[in-house]
Amino acid sequence: MTAKLPALSLQWDVFCRVIDNFGDIGVCWRLVAQLAARGQRVRLWVDDASALQWMAPEGCTGVDVRPWHAPPPGADEPPPDVMVEAFGCEIAPEFIAYSARQASARGPKHPRPVWINLEYLSAEGYVERTHGLPSPILSGPAAGWTRWFFYPGFTPATGGLLRESDLMARREAFDRDAWRADHRTAFALGEDAPGTRWASLFCYEPAALPELLQRCEAEPTRLLVTPGRPAAAVRAALQGRDGNAGQAAPQCSSTQHGQLSISYLPHRPQPAFDAMLWACDFNAVRGEDSLVRALWAGQALVWHIYPQHDNAHHDKLHAFLDWLQAPASLRRFHATWNGLDTAPLQWPDDATLAEWTLCIQHARSRLLTQDSLVTQLLGFVTEKR
């Protein structure tokens, strides 16, 4: 059942601190853009907006990006109806004090802002237990208010996943052959050999990466390497091999290693990142945002989960694979890719890759029966107001 949406356009203030790798700002930008597409007014407060220059170069109508330390809104601007702190970033005390003053000036008949802590994505059982729970504010200018925990997730008992209303229609209309032809032209590549696999690489520094590259060299493969840490990891894995292969290759360049063609990609806007995932037969992704986008892509994937010093990410990975109903071969690949074991990396044959793809598509079908995160968030705010 679709959640009831607010009748009016509300003022949302979304707060984001960029920890590393731009995953936080990637999720937050998709959130604010989708809120704006639903007719909401949004201010995004962020401590490092530099990634938006390539992630969202055209901006978004209805979204106002502001520096984290900018002063609170002026007297001629609307105060917040909703405050969202992403990933526990803790809203600046000055903004909380401002919001409390504005709420007091509005009077008791006007709803207080709905204060939401948007949490990290996980398939672990605690997510269903804690999604939507209140956290009373006991001190400070907002004493007596309530902050609500909102958990993204993979099941109907969670807050769902970010998904644009037209995403599946755009996915269905995507012309993979045309995209691949454009890529070959841009990188001055020849035609594909029969049976060529296309794979994307967005990872940290997996220990199994050199083995993956070696296996890809033995069969026709186009590997699309995203910039930053993935490109550096590939260059390090190739260091000392194939002459100068370990030297830094510029963006928008390609190198050949046996039957493996490597394309070093530039930074790209979020819609172009989605298109890359749609164009590939296999996607290696990392973090939160790219995992969700790879699920919507419906192609075989491996998730490089963010490593934690206490190995808490192991349980998180197993919980995701359980929800995914991953076959044994995909579980083994994830274990090796994430360094949970040192077993040889089992690069899939065609039948196994098809099994992985079918697994992802079945999982996507389950997700599509659930309301998106923004739909649920709008309904949640309506209820709390």
Coordinates of C-alpha atoms in Angstrom, one line a residue:
M1 CA 0.0 0.0 0.0
T2 CA 1.4 3.4 -1.0
A3 CA 1.9 5.7 1.9
K4 CA -0.1 8.9 2.1
L5 CA 1.9 11.9 0.8
P6 CA 1.8 15.4 2.4
A7 CA -0.7 17.7 0.8
L8 CA 1.6 20.7 1.0
S9 CA 5.2 21.3 0.0
L10 CA 7.3 21.2 3.1
Q11 CA 10.7 22.7 3.9
W12 CA 13.3 20.0 4.4
D13 CA 16.7 20.7 5.8
V14 CA 19.1 17.8 5.1
F15 CA 22.5 17.6 6.8
C16 CA 25.5 15.7 5.4
R17 CA 29.1 15.3 6.4
V18 CA 31.4 13.8 3.8
I19 CA 33.4 11.1 5.7
D20 CA 35.3 9.5 2.8
N21 CA 34.7 8.2 -0.7
F22 CA 31.7 10.5 -1.4
G23 CA 29.2 7.8 -0.5
D24 CA 27.5 10.0 2.1
I25 CA 27.0 12.9 -0.4
G26 CA 25.9 10.4 -3.1
V27 CA 23.1 9.1 -1.0
C28 CA 22.1 12.5 0.3
W29 CA 22.0 14.0 -3.2
R30 CA 19.7 11.2 -4.5
L31 CA 17.5 11.8 -1.5
V32 CA 17.2 15.6 -1.9
A33 CA 16.7 15.3 -5.7
Q34 CA 13.9 12.8 -5.2
L35 CA 12.3 14.9 -2.5
A36 CA 12.4 17.9 -4.9
A37 CA 10.9 15.8 -7.7
R38 CA 8.0 15.2 -5.3
G39 CA 7.4 18.9 -4.9
Q40 CA 9.3 19.4 -1.6
R41 CA 11.6 22.4 -0.9
V42 CA 15.1 21.3 0.3
R43 CA 18.2 22.9 1.7
L44 CA 21.2 20.6 1.7
W45 CA 23.8 21.5 4.3
V46 CA 27.1 19.8 3.5
D47 CA 30.7 20.2 4.7
D48 CA 32.3 19.3 1.3
A49 CA 30.2 19.8 -1.8
S50 CA 33.1 19.5 -4.2
A51 CA 31.9 16.1 -5.5
L52 CA 28.6 17.6 -6.7
Q53 CA 30.6 19.4 -9.4
W54 CA 30.8 16.1 -11.3
M55 CA 28.1 14.1 -9.5
A56 CA 25.3 16.6 -10.2
P57 CA 26.9 19.4 -12.4
E58 CA 23.5 20.8 -13.3
G59 CA 22.2 20.9 -9.8
C60 CA 18.5 20.3 -9.1
T61 CA 15.5 22.6 -9.2
G62 CA 14.1 22.9 -5.7
V63 CA 17.4 22.0 -3.9
D64 CA 19.5 24.8 -2.3
V65 CA 23.1 23.6 -1.4
R66 CA 24.6 25.4 1.6
P67 CA 28.0 25.1 3.4
W68 CA 27.8 23.3 6.7
H69 CA 29.0 26.3 8.7
A70 CA 26.8 28.9 6.9
P71 CA 24.5 30.9 9.2
P72 CA 20.9 29.6 9.7
P73 CA 18.3 30.8 7.2
G74 CA 17.4 34.4 7.3
A75 CA 14.2 36.1 8.5
D76 CA 12.7 36.0 5.0
E77 CA 13.3 32.3 4.6
P78 CA 11.0 29.5 5.8
P79 CA 12.1 27.6 8.9
P80 CA 12.3 23.8 8.7
D81 CA 9.3 21.5 8.7
V82 CA 11.6 18.5 8.6
M83 CA 15.2 18.1 9.7
V84 CA 17.2 15.1 8.5
E85 CA 20.7 14.3 9.8
A86 CA 22.2 11.7 7.6
F87 CA 24.2 8.9 9.1
G88 CA 24.4 10.4 12.6
C89 CA 26.2 13.5 11.5
E90 CA 24.7 15.6 14.3
I91 CA 23.0 18.9 13.3
A92 CA 25.0 22.0 14.2
P93 CA 23.9 23.4 17.6
E94 CA 23.4 26.8 16.0
F95 CA 20.8 25.4 13.7
I96 CA 19.0 23.5 16.4
A97 CA 18.8 26.7 18.5
Y98 CA 17.5 28.6 15.5
S99 CA 14.8 25.9 14.8
A100 CA 13.8 26.0 18.5
R101 CA 13.4 29.7 18.4
Q102 CA 11.4 29.6 15.2
A103 CA 9.1 26.8 16.5
S104 CA 8.5 28.9 19.7
A105 CA 7.6 32.0 17.6
R106 CA 5.2 30.0 15.5
G107 CA 3.2 29.0 18.6
P108 CA 1.9 25.7 20.0
K109 CA -0.7 25.2 17.2
H110 CA 2.0 24.8 14.6
P111 CA 3.8 21.4 14.4
R112 CA 7.3 21.2 15.5
P113 CA 9.8 20.1 12.9
V114 CA 10.0 16.4 12.4
W115 CA 13.6 15.5 13.3
I116 CA 14.9 12.3 11.6
N117 CA 18.1 10.5 11.9
L118 CA 18.6 8.7 8.6
E119 CA 20.7 5.7 9.3
Y120 CA 23.1 3.4 7.4
L121 CA 21.8 0.6 5.2
S122 CA 21.9 -2.9 6.5
A123 CA 20.0 -6.2 6.2
E124 CA 20.7 -7.2 9.8
G125 CA 17.8 -8.0 12.1
Y126 CA 18.2 -5.0 14.3
V127 CA 17.1 -2.7 11.5
E128 CA 13.5 -4.0 11.6
R129 CA 13.5 -3.8 15.4
T130 CA 14.7 -0.1 15.6
H131 CA 13.2 1.4 12.4
G132 CA 10.9 4.2 13.4
L133 CA 11.7 4.3 17.1
P134 CA 11.8 7.6 19.0
S135 CA 14.7 9.2 20.8
P136 CA 13.6 12.0 23.1
I137 CA 15.7 15.1 23.3
L138 CA 16.3 15.7 27.1
S139 CA 18.4 18.9 27.1
G140 CA 19.3 22.0 25.2
P141 CA 17.1 24.4 23.3
A142 CA 15.1 21.5 21.7
A143 CA 14.4 19.7 25.0
G144 CA 11.1 17.9 24.8
W145 CA 11.4 17.3 21.1
T146 CA 11.7 13.8 19.6
R147 CA 14.3 12.6 17.1
W148 CA 13.1 9.5 15.0
F149 CA 15.3 6.7 13.7
F150 CA 14.7 6.0 10.1
Y151 CA 16.4 2.9 8.7
P152 CA 16.8 2.1 5.0
G153 CA 16.4 -1.6 4.3
F154 CA 15.5 -4.5 2.1
T155 CA 12.3 -5.6 3.7
P156 CA 8.7 -4.2 4.2
A157 CA 9.4 -3.6 7.9
T158 CA 12.2 -1.1 7.1
G159 CA 12.3 2.3 5.4
G160 CA 13.0 0.9 1.9
L161 CA 15.5 2.0 -0.7
L162 CA 16.0 5.2 -2.8
R163 CA 14.3 4.7 -6.1
E164 CA 13.1 7.4 -8.6
S165 CA 9.5 6.9 -9.8
D166 CA 10.6 6.5 -13.4
L167 CA 13.8 4.4 -12.8
M168 CA 12.5 1.1 -14.1
A169 CA 11.0 2.7 -17.2
R170 CA 14.4 4.3 -18.0
R171 CA 16.1 1.0 -17.3
E172 CA 13.8 -0.8 -19.7
A173 CA 14.3 1.7 -22.4
F174 CA 18.1 1.6 -22.1
D175 CA 20.0 0.7 -25.3
R176 CA 22.9 -1.4 -24.1
D177 CA 24.4 -2.0 -27.6
A178 CA 24.4 1.8 -28.4
W179 CA 26.0 2.6 -25.0
R180 CA 28.8 0.1 -25.6
A181 CA 29.3 1.3 -29.1
D182 CA 29.7 4.9 -27.8
H183 CA 32.1 3.7 -25.2
R184 CA 34.3 1.9 -27.8
T185 CA 34.3 5.0 -29.9
A186 CA 35.3 7.3 -27.0
F187 CA 38.2 5.0 -26.0
A188 CA 39.2 4.2 -29.6
L189 CA 38.5 0.5 -29.0
G190 CA 37.9 -2.2 -31.6
E191 CA 34.9 -4.3 -31.9
D192 CA 34.2 -6.9 -29.2
A193 CA 35.4 -10.4 -29.7
P194 CA 32.7 -13.1 -29.5
G195 CA 31.6 -13.7 -25.9
T196 CA 33.2 -10.5 -24.5
R197 CA 32.1 -9.7 -21.0
W198 CA 31.7 -6.2 -19.8
A199 CA 32.4 -5.5 -16.1
S200 CA 32.6 -2.4 -14.0
L201 CA 34.9 -1.9 -11.0
F202 CA 34.1 0.3 -8.1
C203 CA 35.9 -1.0 -5.1
Y204 CA 38.4 -0.3 -2.3
E205 CA 41.6 -2.4 -2.4
P206 CA 40.5 -6.1 -2.4
A207 CA 43.4 -8.5 -1.9
A208 CA 41.8 -10.7 -4.7
L209 CA 42.0 -8.0 -7.3
P210 CA 45.3 -9.2 -8.9
E211 CA 43.8 -12.6 -9.3
L212 CA 40.6 -11.2 -10.8
L213 CA 42.7 -9.3 -13.4
Q214 CA 44.7 -12.4 -14.3
R215 CA 41.5 -14.4 -14.8
C216 CA 40.1 -11.7 -17.0
E217 CA 43.2 -11.7 -19.1
A218 CA 42.4 -15.2 -20.1
E219 CA 39.0 -14.5 -21.7
P220 CA 37.6 -11.5 -23.7
T221 CA 36.8 -8.8 -21.1
R222 CA 36.1 -5.1 -21.1
L223 CA 36.8 -3.8 -17.6
L224 CA 35.5 -0.3 -16.8
V225 CA 37.5 1.1 -13.9
T226 CA 36.1 4.1 -12.0
P227 CA 38.4 6.9 -10.9
G228 CA 40.1 7.3 -7.5
R229 CA 40.8 4.3 -5.3
P230 CA 39.7 1.7 -7.9
A231 CA 42.0 3.0 -10.6
A232 CA 44.8 3.2 -8.1
A233 CA 44.2 -0.3 -6.9
V234 CA 44.3 -1.6 -10.5
R235 CA 47.5 0.2 -11.3
A236 CA 49.1 -1.2 -8.1
A237 CA 47.9 -4.7 -9.0
L238 CA 49.6 -4.3 -12.5
Q239 CA 52.7 -2.7 -11.1
G240 CA 55.8 -4.3 -12.6
R241 CA 53.9 -6.3 -15.2
D242 CA 53.5 -5.7 -18.9
G243 CA 56.2 -3.1 -19.1
N244 CA 54.8 0.2 -18.0
A245 CA 51.4 -1.2 -17.0
G246 CA 51.7 -0.1 -13.4
Q247 CA 52.2 3.6 -14.3
A248 CA 49.3 5.9 -13.8
A249 CA 47.0 5.8 -16.8
P250 CA 45.1 9.0 -17.4
Q251 CA 41.3 9.1 -17.3
C252 CA 39.6 8.3 -20.6
S253 CA 42.5 6.0 -21.6
S254 CA 42.6 2.3 -22.1
T255 CA 45.3 -0.4 -21.8
Q256 CA 45.4 -4.0 -23.1
H257 CA 46.5 -7.0 -21.1
G258 CA 46.1 -10.3 -22.9
Q259 CA 42.4 -10.5 -23.7
L260 CA 41.6 -7.9 -21.0
S261 CA 40.9 -4.3 -22.1
I262 CA 40.9 -1.8 -19.2
S263 CA 39.2 1.5 -19.6
Y264 CA 40.0 4.2 -17.0
L265 CA 36.9 6.3 -16.7
P266 CA 36.5 9.9 -15.6
H267 CA 34.2 11.0 -12.8
R268 CA 30.6 11.0 -14.0
P269 CA 27.2 12.3 -13.0
Q270 CA 24.9 9.9 -11.2
P271 CA 22.7 9.1 -14.2
A272 CA 25.8 8.2 -16.2
F273 CA 27.0 5.9 -13.4
D274 CA 23.6 4.1 -13.5
A275 CA 24.0 3.7 -17.3
M276 CA 27.4 2.1 -16.8
L277 CA 25.9 -0.4 -14.4
W278 CA 23.1 -1.2 -16.9
A279 CA 25.6 -1.7 -19.7
C280 CA 27.7 -4.3 -17.9
D281 CA 27.3 -8.0 -17.4
F282 CA 28.9 -7.9 -14.0
N283 CA 29.3 -5.0 -11.5
A284 CA 31.8 -4.8 -8.7
V285 CA 30.4 -2.2 -6.3
R286 CA 31.2 -0.8 -2.9
G287 CA 29.5 1.1 -0.1
E288 CA 25.8 1.9 0.1
D289 CA 24.7 4.0 -2.9
S290 CA 26.4 1.9 -5.6
L291 CA 25.1 -1.4 -4.1
V292 CA 21.5 -0.1 -4.3
R293 CA 22.0 1.1 -7.9
A294 CA 23.5 -2.2 -8.9
L295 CA 20.5 -4.0 -7.5
W296 CA 18.2 -1.8 -9.6
A297 CA 20.4 -2.5 -12.6
G298 CA 19.6 -6.2 -12.3
Q299 CA 23.0 -7.5 -13.4
A300 CA 25.3 -9.9 -11.5
L301 CA 27.2 -8.1 -8.8
V302 CA 29.7 -8.4 -6.0
W303 CA 29.6 -6.0 -3.0
H304 CA 32.8 -4.8 -1.5
I305 CA 31.6 -3.9 1.9
Y306 CA 33.3 -1.1 3.9
P307 CA 35.8 -2.8 6.2
Q308 CA 35.6 -2.2 9.9
H309 CA 38.5 -2.8 12.3
D310 CA 36.4 -5.1 14.6
N311 CA 35.2 -7.1 11.6
A312 CA 31.6 -6.1 12.3
H313 CA 31.2 -5.9 8.5
H314 CA 31.3 -9.7 8.3
D315 CA 27.9 -10.1 9.9
K316 CA 26.6 -7.3 7.8
L317 CA 27.7 -9.0 4.6
H318 CA 26.3 -12.4 5.6
A319 CA 23.0 -10.8 6.5
F320 CA 22.8 -9.2 3.0
L321 CA 23.7 -12.4 1.3
D322 CA 21.0 -14.2 3.3
W323 CA 18.4 -11.7 2.2
L324 CA 19.7 -11.9 -1.3
Q325 CA 19.2 -15.7 -1.3
A326 CA 22.6 -15.8 -2.9
P327 CA 23.7 -19.2 -4.4
A328 CA 26.8 -20.9 -2.8
S329 CA 29.1 -19.8 -5.7
L330 CA 28.1 -16.1 -5.2
R331 CA 28.7 -16.4 -1.4
R332 CA 32.1 -17.9 -2.0
F333 CA 33.0 -15.1 -4.4
H334 CA 31.9 -12.4 -1.8
A335 CA 33.9 -14.1 0.9
T336 CA 37.1 -14.1 -1.1
W337 CA 36.5 -10.6 -2.6
N338 CA 36.0 -9.2 0.9
G339 CA 39.0 -10.9 2.4
L340 CA 37.0 -13.3 4.7
D341 CA 39.1 -16.1 3.4
T342 CA 42.1 -16.7 1.2
A343 CA 40.5 -19.2 -1.1
P344 CA 41.2 -18.9 -4.9
L345 CA 38.8 -16.5 -6.6
Q346 CA 36.2 -18.4 -8.6
W347 CA 35.6 -16.2 -11.6
P348 CA 32.2 -17.4 -12.9
D349 CA 31.6 -19.3 -16.1
D350 CA 28.7 -18.3 -18.3
A351 CA 26.2 -20.5 -16.6
T352 CA 27.2 -19.3 -13.1
L353 CA 27.1 -15.7 -14.2
A354 CA 23.6 -16.2 -15.5
E355 CA 22.7 -17.8 -12.1
W356 CA 24.0 -14.7 -10.3
T357 CA 22.1 -12.4 -12.6
L358 CA 18.9 -14.3 -12.1
C359 CA 19.4 -14.0 -8.3
I360 CA 19.8 -10.2 -8.5
Q361 CA 16.7 -9.9 -10.7
H362 CA 14.6 -12.0 -8.3
A363 CA 15.8 -9.8 -5.4
R364 CA 14.9 -6.7 -7.4
S365 CA 11.5 -8.0 -8.0
R366 CA 10.9 -8.4 -4.3
L367 CA 12.1 -4.8 -3.7
L368 CA 9.8 -3.4 -6.4
T369 CA 6.8 -4.6 -4.4
Q370 CA 7.8 -2.2 -1.6
D371 CA 7.4 1.5 -1.4
S372 CA 10.6 3.5 -2.0
L373 CA 12.5 5.3 0.8
V374 CA 11.2 8.7 -0.2
T375 CA 7.6 7.5 -0.4
Q376 CA 7.9 6.0 3.0
L377 CA 9.7 9.1 4.4
L378 CA 7.0 11.4 3.2
G379 CA 4.3 9.2 4.7
F380 CA 6.3 9.0 8.0
V381 CA 6.6 12.8 8.2
T382 CA 2.8 13.2 7.5
E383 CA 2.0 10.8 10.3
K384 CA 4.4 12.5 12.8
R385 CA 3.1 16.0 11.9

